[in-house]
XYZ file of C-alpha atoms in Angstrom:
666
model
C 136.486 100.454 91.942
C 140.102 101.204 92.814
C 141.860 99.309 95.578
C 142.484 102.491 97.563
C 138.728 102.823 97.972
C 139.061 100.080 100.586
C 140.846 101.718 103.535
C 143.752 99.868 105.079
C 142.554 100.439 108.620
C 143.849 99.053 111.878
C 140.562 97.202 112.157
C 141.511 95.064 109.139
C 144.831 94.054 110.742
C 143.220 93.271 114.075
C 140.583 91.169 112.396
C 143.214 89.244 110.480
C 145.326 88.544 113.565
C 142.274 87.521 115.596
C 141.160 85.303 112.731
C 144.488 83.490 112.638
C 144.431 82.962 116.394
C 140.762 81.996 116.658
C 138.958 81.153 113.400
C 135.382 82.370 113.209
C 132.823 79.655 113.759
C 131.156 78.793 110.500
C 127.532 77.850 110.912
C 128.056 74.599 109.052
C 131.224 73.630 110.813
C 133.412 74.545 107.857
C 131.577 72.582 105.192
C 129.712 74.148 102.297
C 126.266 72.804 103.144
C 123.628 75.155 104.507
C 123.090 75.360 108.255
C 120.113 73.669 109.727
C 117.097 75.867 110.348
C 116.441 73.995 113.551
C 119.420 75.544 115.332
C 118.762 78.158 117.939
C 120.421 80.853 115.882
C 122.661 82.094 118.693
C 125.657 84.024 117.429
C 128.657 83.408 119.619
C 130.980 85.821 117.799
C 128.262 88.472 117.877
C 127.849 88.188 121.618
C 131.569 88.373 122.078
C 131.775 91.395 119.852
C 129.346 93.227 122.047
C 131.828 93.061 124.881
C 134.697 94.266 122.767
C 136.592 90.977 122.923
C 135.371 89.254 119.785
C 136.279 89.410 116.134
C 134.677 92.829 115.823
C 136.071 94.320 118.974
C 136.511 97.790 120.291
C 139.721 98.242 118.341
C 137.614 98.973 115.255
C 137.131 102.712 115.183
C 135.355 105.303 113.132
C 132.810 104.372 110.546
C 133.762 100.686 110.667
C 132.474 100.522 114.183
C 128.933 101.372 113.199
C 128.534 98.627 110.673
C 127.113 95.929 112.888
C 124.802 95.137 115.695
C 126.489 95.124 119.018
C 129.969 95.809 117.627
C 131.585 97.704 120.429
C 131.290 99.144 123.898
C 127.982 100.913 124.428
C 126.277 98.969 121.643
C 123.484 96.861 123.089
C 122.837 93.594 121.315
C 119.746 93.675 119.143
C 116.650 92.407 120.854
C 115.065 89.175 119.674
C 111.602 87.794 120.198
C 111.221 85.821 123.415
C 109.593 83.063 121.378
C 108.883 82.756 117.681
C 105.133 82.917 118.215
C 105.640 86.546 119.336
C 106.782 87.358 115.800
C 103.867 85.505 114.212
C 101.309 87.256 116.406
C 102.904 90.678 115.804
C 102.728 90.183 112.042
C 99.128 88.991 112.331
C 98.269 92.019 114.461
C 99.919 94.420 112.022
C 98.810 92.975 108.686
C 95.309 91.879 109.752
C 93.561 95.165 110.361
C 90.573 97.282 109.502
C 90.964 96.740 105.758
C 90.266 93.029 106.146
C 86.918 93.774 107.801
C 85.662 96.885 106.055
C 87.287 96.832 102.609
C 87.676 93.253 101.365
C 84.005 92.168 101.822
C 82.798 95.239 99.935
C 85.270 94.672 97.078
C 84.220 91.030 96.893
C 80.528 91.867 96.563
C 81.218 94.731 94.159
C 83.487 92.697 91.855
C 81.444 89.589 91.213
C 81.209 87.788 94.560
C 83.019 84.445 94.541
C 84.567 85.264 91.156
C 86.701 87.916 92.860
C 88.738 85.147 94.513
C 90.238 84.155 91.157
C 92.172 87.398 90.544
C 92.695 87.820 94.288
C 94.397 84.452 94.815
C 96.364 84.758 91.585
C 97.877 88.083 92.642
C 98.500 86.708 96.149
C 100.909 84.172 94.653
C 102.550 86.460 92.074
C 102.741 89.609 94.181
C 101.584 89.380 97.781
C 103.533 86.408 99.152
C 106.809 87.056 97.232
C 107.119 90.656 98.497
C 105.807 89.766 101.964
C 108.522 87.094 102.220
C 111.130 89.417 100.710
C 110.592 92.113 103.345
C 110.648 89.708 106.297
C 113.704 87.858 104.970
C 115.572 91.130 104.341
C 114.983 92.283 107.897
C 116.035 88.934 109.334
C 119.165 88.720 107.165
C 120.365 92.285 107.703
C 119.205 92.575 111.355
C 118.161 96.163 110.723
C 115.114 98.363 110.367
C 113.624 99.788 107.201
C 116.549 102.150 106.452
C 119.708 100.232 107.349
C 118.331 97.074 105.784
C 119.201 98.644 102.435
C 122.887 98.479 103.308
C 122.513 95.417 101.129
C 122.680 97.947 98.246
C 123.606 101.324 99.795
C 122.918 103.270 96.616
C 119.218 102.559 97.066
C 118.946 103.490 100.715
C 116.288 105.948 99.602
C 113.917 102.963 99.654
C 114.277 102.964 103.421
C 113.627 106.685 103.704
C 110.572 106.323 101.447
C 109.097 103.576 103.620
C 109.744 105.682 106.725
C 107.828 108.599 105.191
C 104.904 106.339 104.246
C 104.672 104.639 107.640
C 104.931 108.004 109.392
C 101.963 109.299 107.405
C 100.074 106.070 108.149
C 100.778 106.435 111.860
C 99.534 110.010 111.658
C 96.110 109.503 110.096
C 95.296 105.823 110.781
C 94.908 106.402 114.505
C 92.016 108.793 113.815
C 89.920 105.738 112.974
C 90.751 104.384 116.432
C 89.748 107.690 118.026
C 86.397 107.557 116.233
C 85.956 103.911 117.250
C 86.788 104.718 120.871
C 84.241 107.560 120.794
C 81.542 105.198 119.496
C 82.549 102.613 122.105
C 81.987 105.119 124.922
C 78.627 106.156 123.457
C 77.596 102.476 123.275
C 77.342 102.286 127.063
C 73.827 103.689 127.237
C 70.370 102.134 127.385
C 69.450 103.768 124.047
C 72.094 104.174 121.371
C 72.418 107.885 120.544
C 72.482 107.195 116.801
C 69.217 105.232 116.837
C 66.789 108.128 117.410
C 66.038 111.587 116.008
C 65.492 113.162 119.420
C 68.970 114.581 119.998
C 70.264 118.120 119.860
C 72.321 117.442 116.741
C 69.391 116.090 114.711
C 67.695 118.196 112.029
C 64.026 118.363 110.973
C 64.828 116.110 107.995
C 65.890 113.240 110.289
C 63.760 110.098 109.971
C 64.235 106.754 111.729
C 62.320 104.453 109.349
C 62.201 105.307 105.656
C 59.320 103.094 104.394
C 60.816 102.850 100.926
C 58.461 100.025 100.060
C 55.449 102.339 100.490
C 56.770 104.775 97.912
C 57.227 102.381 94.993
C 53.979 103.613 93.441
C 54.688 106.938 91.750
C 51.121 108.096 92.358
C 51.852 108.296 96.091
C 54.387 111.101 95.733
C 52.414 113.529 97.875
C 51.059 111.035 100.401
C 52.307 111.288 103.989
C 54.200 108.153 105.014
C 54.111 106.634 108.521
C 54.560 108.940 111.493
C 57.266 111.057 109.891
C 54.917 113.733 108.470
C 56.935 113.469 105.248
C 55.674 112.783 101.766
C 57.361 110.376 99.398
C 58.690 113.369 97.472
C 60.355 114.704 100.606
C 61.659 111.291 101.589
C 64.473 111.568 99.055
C 66.025 114.407 101.083
C 65.537 112.731 104.472
C 68.544 111.684 106.572
C 68.894 108.773 108.948
C 69.878 109.418 112.599
C 73.160 107.488 112.224
C 74.305 109.782 109.371
C 73.404 112.849 111.393
C 75.220 111.447 114.442
C 78.322 110.812 112.307
C 78.388 114.129 110.445
C 76.764 116.522 112.944
C 77.948 115.110 116.273
C 81.179 113.126 115.734
C 82.662 115.134 112.866
C 80.601 118.319 113.171
C 81.784 118.703 109.608
C 82.254 122.082 107.953
C 81.477 122.989 104.360
C 84.983 122.429 103.023
C 88.739 122.143 103.476
C 89.076 125.914 103.625
C 86.904 126.082 106.776
C 88.761 124.207 109.543
C 86.472 125.505 112.291
C 87.032 124.731 115.966
C 88.459 121.637 117.687
C 86.126 118.867 118.841
C 87.338 118.492 122.428
C 85.622 115.155 123.036
C 87.311 113.687 119.966
C 90.662 115.159 120.969
C 90.428 113.494 124.392
C 89.684 110.162 122.686
C 92.749 110.700 120.492
C 94.934 111.376 123.545
C 93.707 108.188 125.262
C 94.440 106.073 122.192
C 97.938 107.557 121.812
C 98.659 106.805 125.475
C 97.637 103.182 124.864
C 99.916 103.009 121.814
C 102.840 104.539 123.700
C 102.741 102.038 126.547
C 102.422 99.165 124.072
C 105.634 100.170 122.290
C 107.908 101.978 124.742
C 109.737 98.872 126.037
C 110.349 97.284 122.649
C 109.518 93.871 121.249
C 109.705 92.154 124.635
C 106.503 93.917 125.705
C 104.947 94.271 122.252
C 105.261 90.532 121.689
C 103.128 89.883 124.775
C 100.433 92.477 124.129
C 99.662 91.230 120.622
C 98.568 87.879 122.024
C 95.438 89.675 123.203
C 95.028 92.405 120.582
C 95.521 89.987 117.664
C 93.407 87.072 118.926
C 90.459 88.667 120.712
C 89.046 90.212 117.495
C 88.623 86.659 116.174
C 86.573 85.790 119.260
C 84.348 88.816 118.629
C 84.056 87.994 114.909
C 82.877 84.466 115.756
C 80.331 85.820 118.265
C 79.039 88.350 115.717
C 78.828 85.675 113.016
C 76.799 83.361 115.263
C 74.485 86.258 116.057
C 74.364 87.422 112.430
C 73.342 84.112 110.837
C 70.413 83.791 113.259
C 68.899 87.075 112.061
C 66.238 87.268 109.316
C 67.709 88.187 105.934
C 71.189 86.884 106.799
C 71.082 84.150 104.135
C 70.306 86.663 101.382
C 73.145 88.856 102.553
C 75.679 86.006 102.522
C 74.550 84.844 99.071
C 74.921 88.403 97.841
C 78.509 88.256 99.121
C 79.604 84.978 97.502
C 77.293 84.520 94.480
C 79.617 84.513 91.434
C 79.163 86.857 88.491
C 81.505 85.437 85.859
C 81.155 88.433 83.533
C 83.152 90.552 86.005
C 86.374 88.735 85.090
C 86.417 90.679 81.815
C 86.657 94.025 83.616
C 90.133 95.427 84.276
C 88.941 97.197 87.430
C 88.295 93.843 89.130
C 91.925 92.792 88.714
C 93.177 96.209 89.795
C 91.011 96.107 92.930
C 92.377 92.644 93.759
C 95.982 93.783 93.438
C 95.469 96.995 95.384
C 93.677 95.172 98.215
C 96.537 92.691 98.588
C 99.161 95.414 98.871
C 97.012 97.210 101.447
C 96.085 94.212 103.578
C 99.557 92.611 103.497
C 101.075 95.923 104.714
C 103.708 95.830 101.978
C 106.089 98.745 101.453
C 105.728 100.263 104.921
C 108.988 98.899 106.340
C 107.265 97.568 109.465
C 107.501 93.938 108.296
C 111.233 94.466 107.810
C 111.519 95.827 111.350
C 109.593 92.872 112.791
C 111.756 90.419 110.831
C 114.933 92.069 112.121
C 114.146 90.831 115.642
C 114.046 87.193 114.490
C 116.851 84.742 115.187
C 119.124 84.425 112.174
C 118.084 80.809 111.584
C 114.337 81.334 111.850
C 112.387 79.726 108.994
C 110.857 82.953 107.664
C 109.904 81.202 104.405
C 107.380 79.004 106.181
C 106.235 81.969 108.286
C 105.420 83.994 105.157
C 103.007 81.356 103.853
C 101.367 80.875 107.253
C 100.857 84.625 107.679
C 99.493 85.002 104.137
C 96.983 82.224 104.823
C 95.872 83.882 108.069
C 95.569 87.293 106.419
C 93.522 86.219 103.407
C 91.491 83.758 105.475
C 90.524 86.520 107.888
C 89.345 88.718 105.010
C 87.168 85.934 103.632
C 85.740 85.065 107.057
C 84.980 88.701 107.890
C 82.843 88.926 104.758
C 80.361 86.430 106.206
C 80.123 88.458 109.408
C 79.580 91.765 107.612
C 77.076 90.580 105.006
C 74.997 88.516 107.409
C 74.384 91.751 109.339
C 73.865 93.838 106.185
C 71.360 91.250 104.913
C 69.388 91.673 108.120
C 69.566 95.453 107.820
C 68.293 95.366 104.216
C 65.432 93.040 105.194
C 64.424 95.301 108.078
C 64.350 98.396 105.860
C 62.803 96.657 102.860
C 65.563 97.691 100.465
C 68.097 95.910 98.285
C 71.443 94.999 99.877
C 73.263 97.185 97.363
C 71.677 100.213 99.053
C 73.169 99.395 102.466
C 76.534 97.913 101.451
C 79.370 100.288 102.329
C 83.158 100.268 102.420
C 85.683 101.898 104.723
C 84.483 104.314 107.432
C 81.028 104.210 105.855
C 80.713 100.561 106.894
C 82.257 100.962 110.338
C 80.525 104.153 111.424
C 77.289 104.227 109.422
C 76.094 100.885 108.009
C 77.105 98.567 110.852
C 75.993 100.855 113.723
C 72.640 101.256 111.940
C 72.264 97.481 111.668
C 73.226 97.005 115.319
C 70.594 99.549 116.410
C 67.908 97.302 114.906
C 68.943 94.292 117.020
C 67.661 93.335 120.454
C 70.111 94.343 123.217
C 71.692 96.795 120.751
C 74.203 98.397 123.177
C 75.850 95.018 123.829
C 76.445 94.288 120.142
C 77.566 97.854 119.494
C 80.110 97.708 122.325
C 81.421 94.335 121.085
C 81.805 95.590 117.518
C 83.611 98.809 118.395
C 85.849 97.050 120.918
C 86.852 94.644 118.145
C 87.401 97.599 115.804
C 89.620 99.268 118.395
C 91.762 96.157 118.873
C 92.054 95.511 115.135
C 93.411 99.001 114.598
C 95.419 99.238 117.811
C 97.911 96.467 117.056
C 98.318 97.717 113.482
C 99.018 101.170 114.894
C 101.571 100.281 117.549
C 103.432 97.881 115.255
C 103.579 100.697 112.689
C 105.043 102.982 115.351
C 107.481 100.215 116.301
C 108.627 99.964 112.679
C 109.178 103.715 112.453
C 111.052 103.946 115.770
C 113.207 100.923 114.888
C 114.316 102.623 111.671
C 115.154 105.837 113.528
C 117.109 104.110 116.311
C 119.109 102.053 113.800
C 120.433 105.319 112.399
C 121.807 106.384 115.777
C 125.433 105.318 116.262
C 126.443 103.678 119.503
C 128.120 106.779 120.918
C 124.670 108.366 121.126
C 123.284 105.403 123.052
C 121.144 106.411 126.012
C 119.476 104.145 128.515
C 116.028 105.598 127.799
C 116.526 106.463 124.143
C 113.733 104.116 123.003
C 111.231 105.624 125.426
C 112.252 109.141 124.348
C 112.105 108.287 120.629
C 108.635 106.725 120.963
C 107.405 109.756 122.931
C 108.705 112.195 120.308
C 107.128 110.140 117.501
C 103.742 109.994 119.247
C 103.819 113.691 120.136
C 104.741 114.767 116.592
C 101.956 112.670 115.070
C 99.490 114.021 117.632
C 100.336 117.628 116.783
C 99.681 116.965 113.080
C 96.441 115.161 113.962
C 95.031 118.198 115.732
C 94.025 119.340 112.246
C 91.906 116.174 111.944
C 89.828 116.763 115.091
C 88.570 120.104 113.817
C 85.342 120.625 111.887
C 87.295 120.322 108.649
C 89.267 117.357 109.947
C 87.541 114.788 107.720
C 88.784 116.592 104.625
C 92.354 116.514 105.982
C 91.974 112.826 106.875
C 90.879 111.984 103.333
C 93.863 113.865 101.883
C 96.251 111.704 103.893
C 94.319 108.517 103.141
C 93.999 109.150 99.392
C 97.529 110.350 98.684
C 100.119 109.680 101.405
C 99.710 105.891 101.669
C 97.722 105.293 98.501
C 97.969 102.369 96.126
C 100.390 104.278 93.909
C 102.942 104.940 96.638
C 102.894 101.337 97.876
C 103.134 99.910 94.343
C 106.038 102.241 93.531
C 107.818 101.079 96.688
C 107.210 97.372 96.024
C 108.412 97.706 92.421
C 111.772 99.144 93.449
C 112.231 96.641 96.262
C 112.015 93.802 93.749
C 114.293 95.541 91.242
C 117.014 96.282 93.794
C 117.083 92.818 95.356
C 116.734 90.879 92.084
C 118.840 92.956 89.695
C 121.240 95.058 91.797
C 122.090 92.693 94.651
C 121.156 89.580 92.682
C 118.189 87.222 93.010
C 120.376 84.081 93.086
C 122.680 85.701 95.609
C 119.781 86.555 97.911
C 118.366 83.042 97.505
C 121.733 81.762 98.760
C 121.530 84.137 101.715
C 118.042 82.873 102.550
C 119.348 79.311 102.337
C 122.088 80.181 104.828
C 119.376 81.322 107.227
C 116.701 78.634 106.874
C 118.811 75.659 105.754
C 117.283 75.153 102.299
C 116.571 77.108 99.136
C 113.043 78.401 98.552
C 111.290 77.306 95.360
C 112.625 79.013 92.207
C 109.199 80.628 91.826
C 110.232 83.252 94.362
C 113.258 84.252 92.304
C 111.200 84.466 89.118
C 108.597 86.613 90.859
C 111.198 89.036 92.255
C 112.948 89.289 88.896
C 110.096 89.483 86.406
C 106.500 88.778 87.427
C 106.016 90.925 90.529
C 107.682 94.092 89.111
C 105.467 93.816 86.020
C 102.337 93.378 88.159
C 103.283 96.341 90.357
C 104.095 98.643 87.451
C 100.989 97.574 85.517
C 98.653 98.417 88.410
C 100.621 101.612 89.102
C 100.176 102.839 85.520
C 96.487 101.915 85.589
C 96.032 104.038 88.716
C 97.924 106.904 87.115
C 95.958 106.831 83.848
C 92.599 106.531 85.607
C 93.338 109.129 88.267
C 90.269 111.008 89.496
C 90.323 114.112 91.704
C 89.453 113.532 95.337
C 85.872 114.161 96.460
C 83.950 113.804 99.723
C 80.679 111.872 99.452
C 80.867 112.383 95.643
C 79.540 115.905 96.234
C 82.321 118.107 97.603
C 85.231 118.517 95.179
C 88.567 119.479 96.736
C 90.055 122.832 95.654
C 93.132 122.860 93.438
C 95.428 123.743 96.320
C 94.052 120.787 98.283
C 95.082 118.462 95.445
C 98.514 120.095 95.366
C 98.934 119.301 99.069
C 97.851 115.725 98.377
C 100.364 115.235 95.576
C 103.091 116.719 97.786
C 102.266 114.035 100.360
C 102.508 111.325 97.694
C 105.696 112.622 96.071
C 107.422 113.149 99.424
C 107.911 109.379 99.622
C 108.086 108.478 95.931
C 110.863 110.989 95.174
C 113.063 109.691 98.004
C 114.264 106.858 95.768
C 115.419 108.697 92.609
C 116.637 111.767 94.510
C 118.829 109.730 96.883
C 120.245 107.690 93.983
C 121.211 110.800 92.031
C 122.637 112.476 95.139
C 124.861 109.505 96.009
C 126.092 109.061 92.449
C 127.019 112.744 92.040
C 128.768 112.832 95.426
C 130.869 109.740 94.702
C 134.248 109.889 92.974
C 135.643 108.048 89.993
C 134.099 106.847 86.758
C 130.428 105.857 86.625
C 131.367 102.179 86.739
C 133.560 102.755 89.803
C 130.837 104.761 91.520
C 128.251 102.072 90.779
C 130.522 99.280 92.010
C 131.357 101.168 95.193
C 127.779 102.241 95.991
C 126.235 98.825 95.354
C 128.725 96.915 97.502
C 126.874 95.601 100.578
C 127.804 96.869 104.033
C 127.713 93.822 106.272
C 126.895 93.774 109.953
C 128.796 91.957 112.672
C 126.335 89.074 112.795
C 127.212 88.155 109.199
C 130.750 87.190 110.229
C 129.732 83.771 111.513
C 127.698 82.907 108.465
C 129.544 84.630 105.630
C 133.242 84.407 106.602
C 135.579 83.052 103.900
C 137.263 79.686 104.255
C 140.015 80.376 106.812
C 142.335 77.795 105.278
C 142.590 79.939 102.150
C 144.084 82.736 104.299
C 146.833 80.663 105.880
C 149.238 81.251 103.011
C 148.940 85.023 103.300
C 151.335 87.025 105.410
C 149.803 89.354 108.026
C 151.075 92.534 106.436
C 150.001 92.172 102.833
C 147.399 94.377 101.214
C 145.571 91.292 100.001
C 144.836 90.330 103.595
C 143.379 93.722 104.372
C 141.146 93.719 101.330
C 139.840 90.193 101.896
C 139.049 90.747 105.557
C 137.463 94.136 104.958
C 135.218 92.827 102.186
C 134.174 89.722 104.081
C 133.314 91.511 107.307
C 132.272 95.032 106.405
């Protein structure tokens, strides 16, 4: 890169003169040792810069002025968490969500019970924790959201745009689960649960409350009427339970396919509006308010889980259900699908690749020990998944015992567990409305904090793109309102009769395993091979006061990218067209829409790289050098300034001075 590529601006001269008069405060007092992680992380030069009197004052104009946080008049200093526990609870609320309760237990039972923990824990340490730590540390080091954090290697800023697209899609469809949960919660406040009987207007003649499967085991009884249902064993195969009819005929009022959207379900739309209002008022004031709300939304679900577990283990059949959950089947380790399921679950449950963890980390103090936080949060996340399995399978064991069927016939995953299997089990308990209300309230809280932290991550990325001259007192409130309104408009298609088909398109393609794995792969490549793994390890050491174990560097450089790409290729090779209930096959144009949703994020990375390279000037090597040079923020000045004594021999007017100051600060 040619020297003229570094502009000789007035900002460089001002910075040099100010540096000579008042040397920047190095975090280690001028020595080369790393700063202690126990310091409060306050940045004196940063605070001064915000007032226009510090090392990055108001004399810096143009593009240079937008490089930092609080670097001129009108630039508010970046918020920080009131206390560090706010950050921990926000990460717990975001990462610990519905997938821990309704997906992990099912995968565990399906993939060999206790044996599933072997591939699960292995991939936690080679993929989950390294990327989880990488995203938090990047946000904390760069003090920026999911887009500007990639100023660490500007050529790959498309990673930020990709994560914004993914988290936007997640915010759009994920909240539908909360709307359904809120609808069930309202319906739970009745003496008789509406999904427990066949005496409602939405039920069909084939509805039956008790199936009596055990009475039909003898093939000679095919034409014998069973119980009070007036159905023969032959007809029993086509019978439907009241909970399925409540879900499909009342809640969804589902149409015959994607090409028949039908009319809007007004009750469901009102539930969606209420949930969005809750999300808005959780996010609109920033991390100061969000950090307080998550203390309730992240902890109360654990209280409910404990209550449900105590109730579940006292029910008949609970022991069989729990043993079904943890009994090891060692032969499963030979199946590739088991390892793929373990890897995919980790990337889902750890919320990797969405950019929200980066946004949460950006509000940390610079000296926060994010390395220790990553391990604590990983332990909480995986521990919650394991604990939730006991709750779910104790109830499913009771349900199987009551119906006289094998547990495999009642075990469900995803919405099938939350809105069919578990409500059915609850309806068989004494005081059913109480347990139903508790379960759906827990479900609402589990999803609510994941939702509003996802919105926070998206809004943070958008606001970081706005230069200070566009600062408005209520810009956060306006940005959150626009985000919520835009998502709501898209979601109107999901509260129609064909809404479930639209929901599955978003769920299967927009934030699928492939998109998250693609994102995680490039994050590791850029940090380890473009910016430099050793270089980033040094940056982490400047923040926390010590170097993480070399294992992290090896994972970022080799192991984790290979794991991500291996699972990605497996998904691609074994791709199956989307279906609903294994019966309805989506039309070709529905699959095209789905792939457009997936590629809209995945193509952000290569397209932005090619665009930046073709727009740059000079040889390829010069373009690469220029586009991969980090753009530092103002807060880096205290921690990354060069040794001032080495500048004392330079005269104020030389070009060398300008280049050194510009590179060290900007």
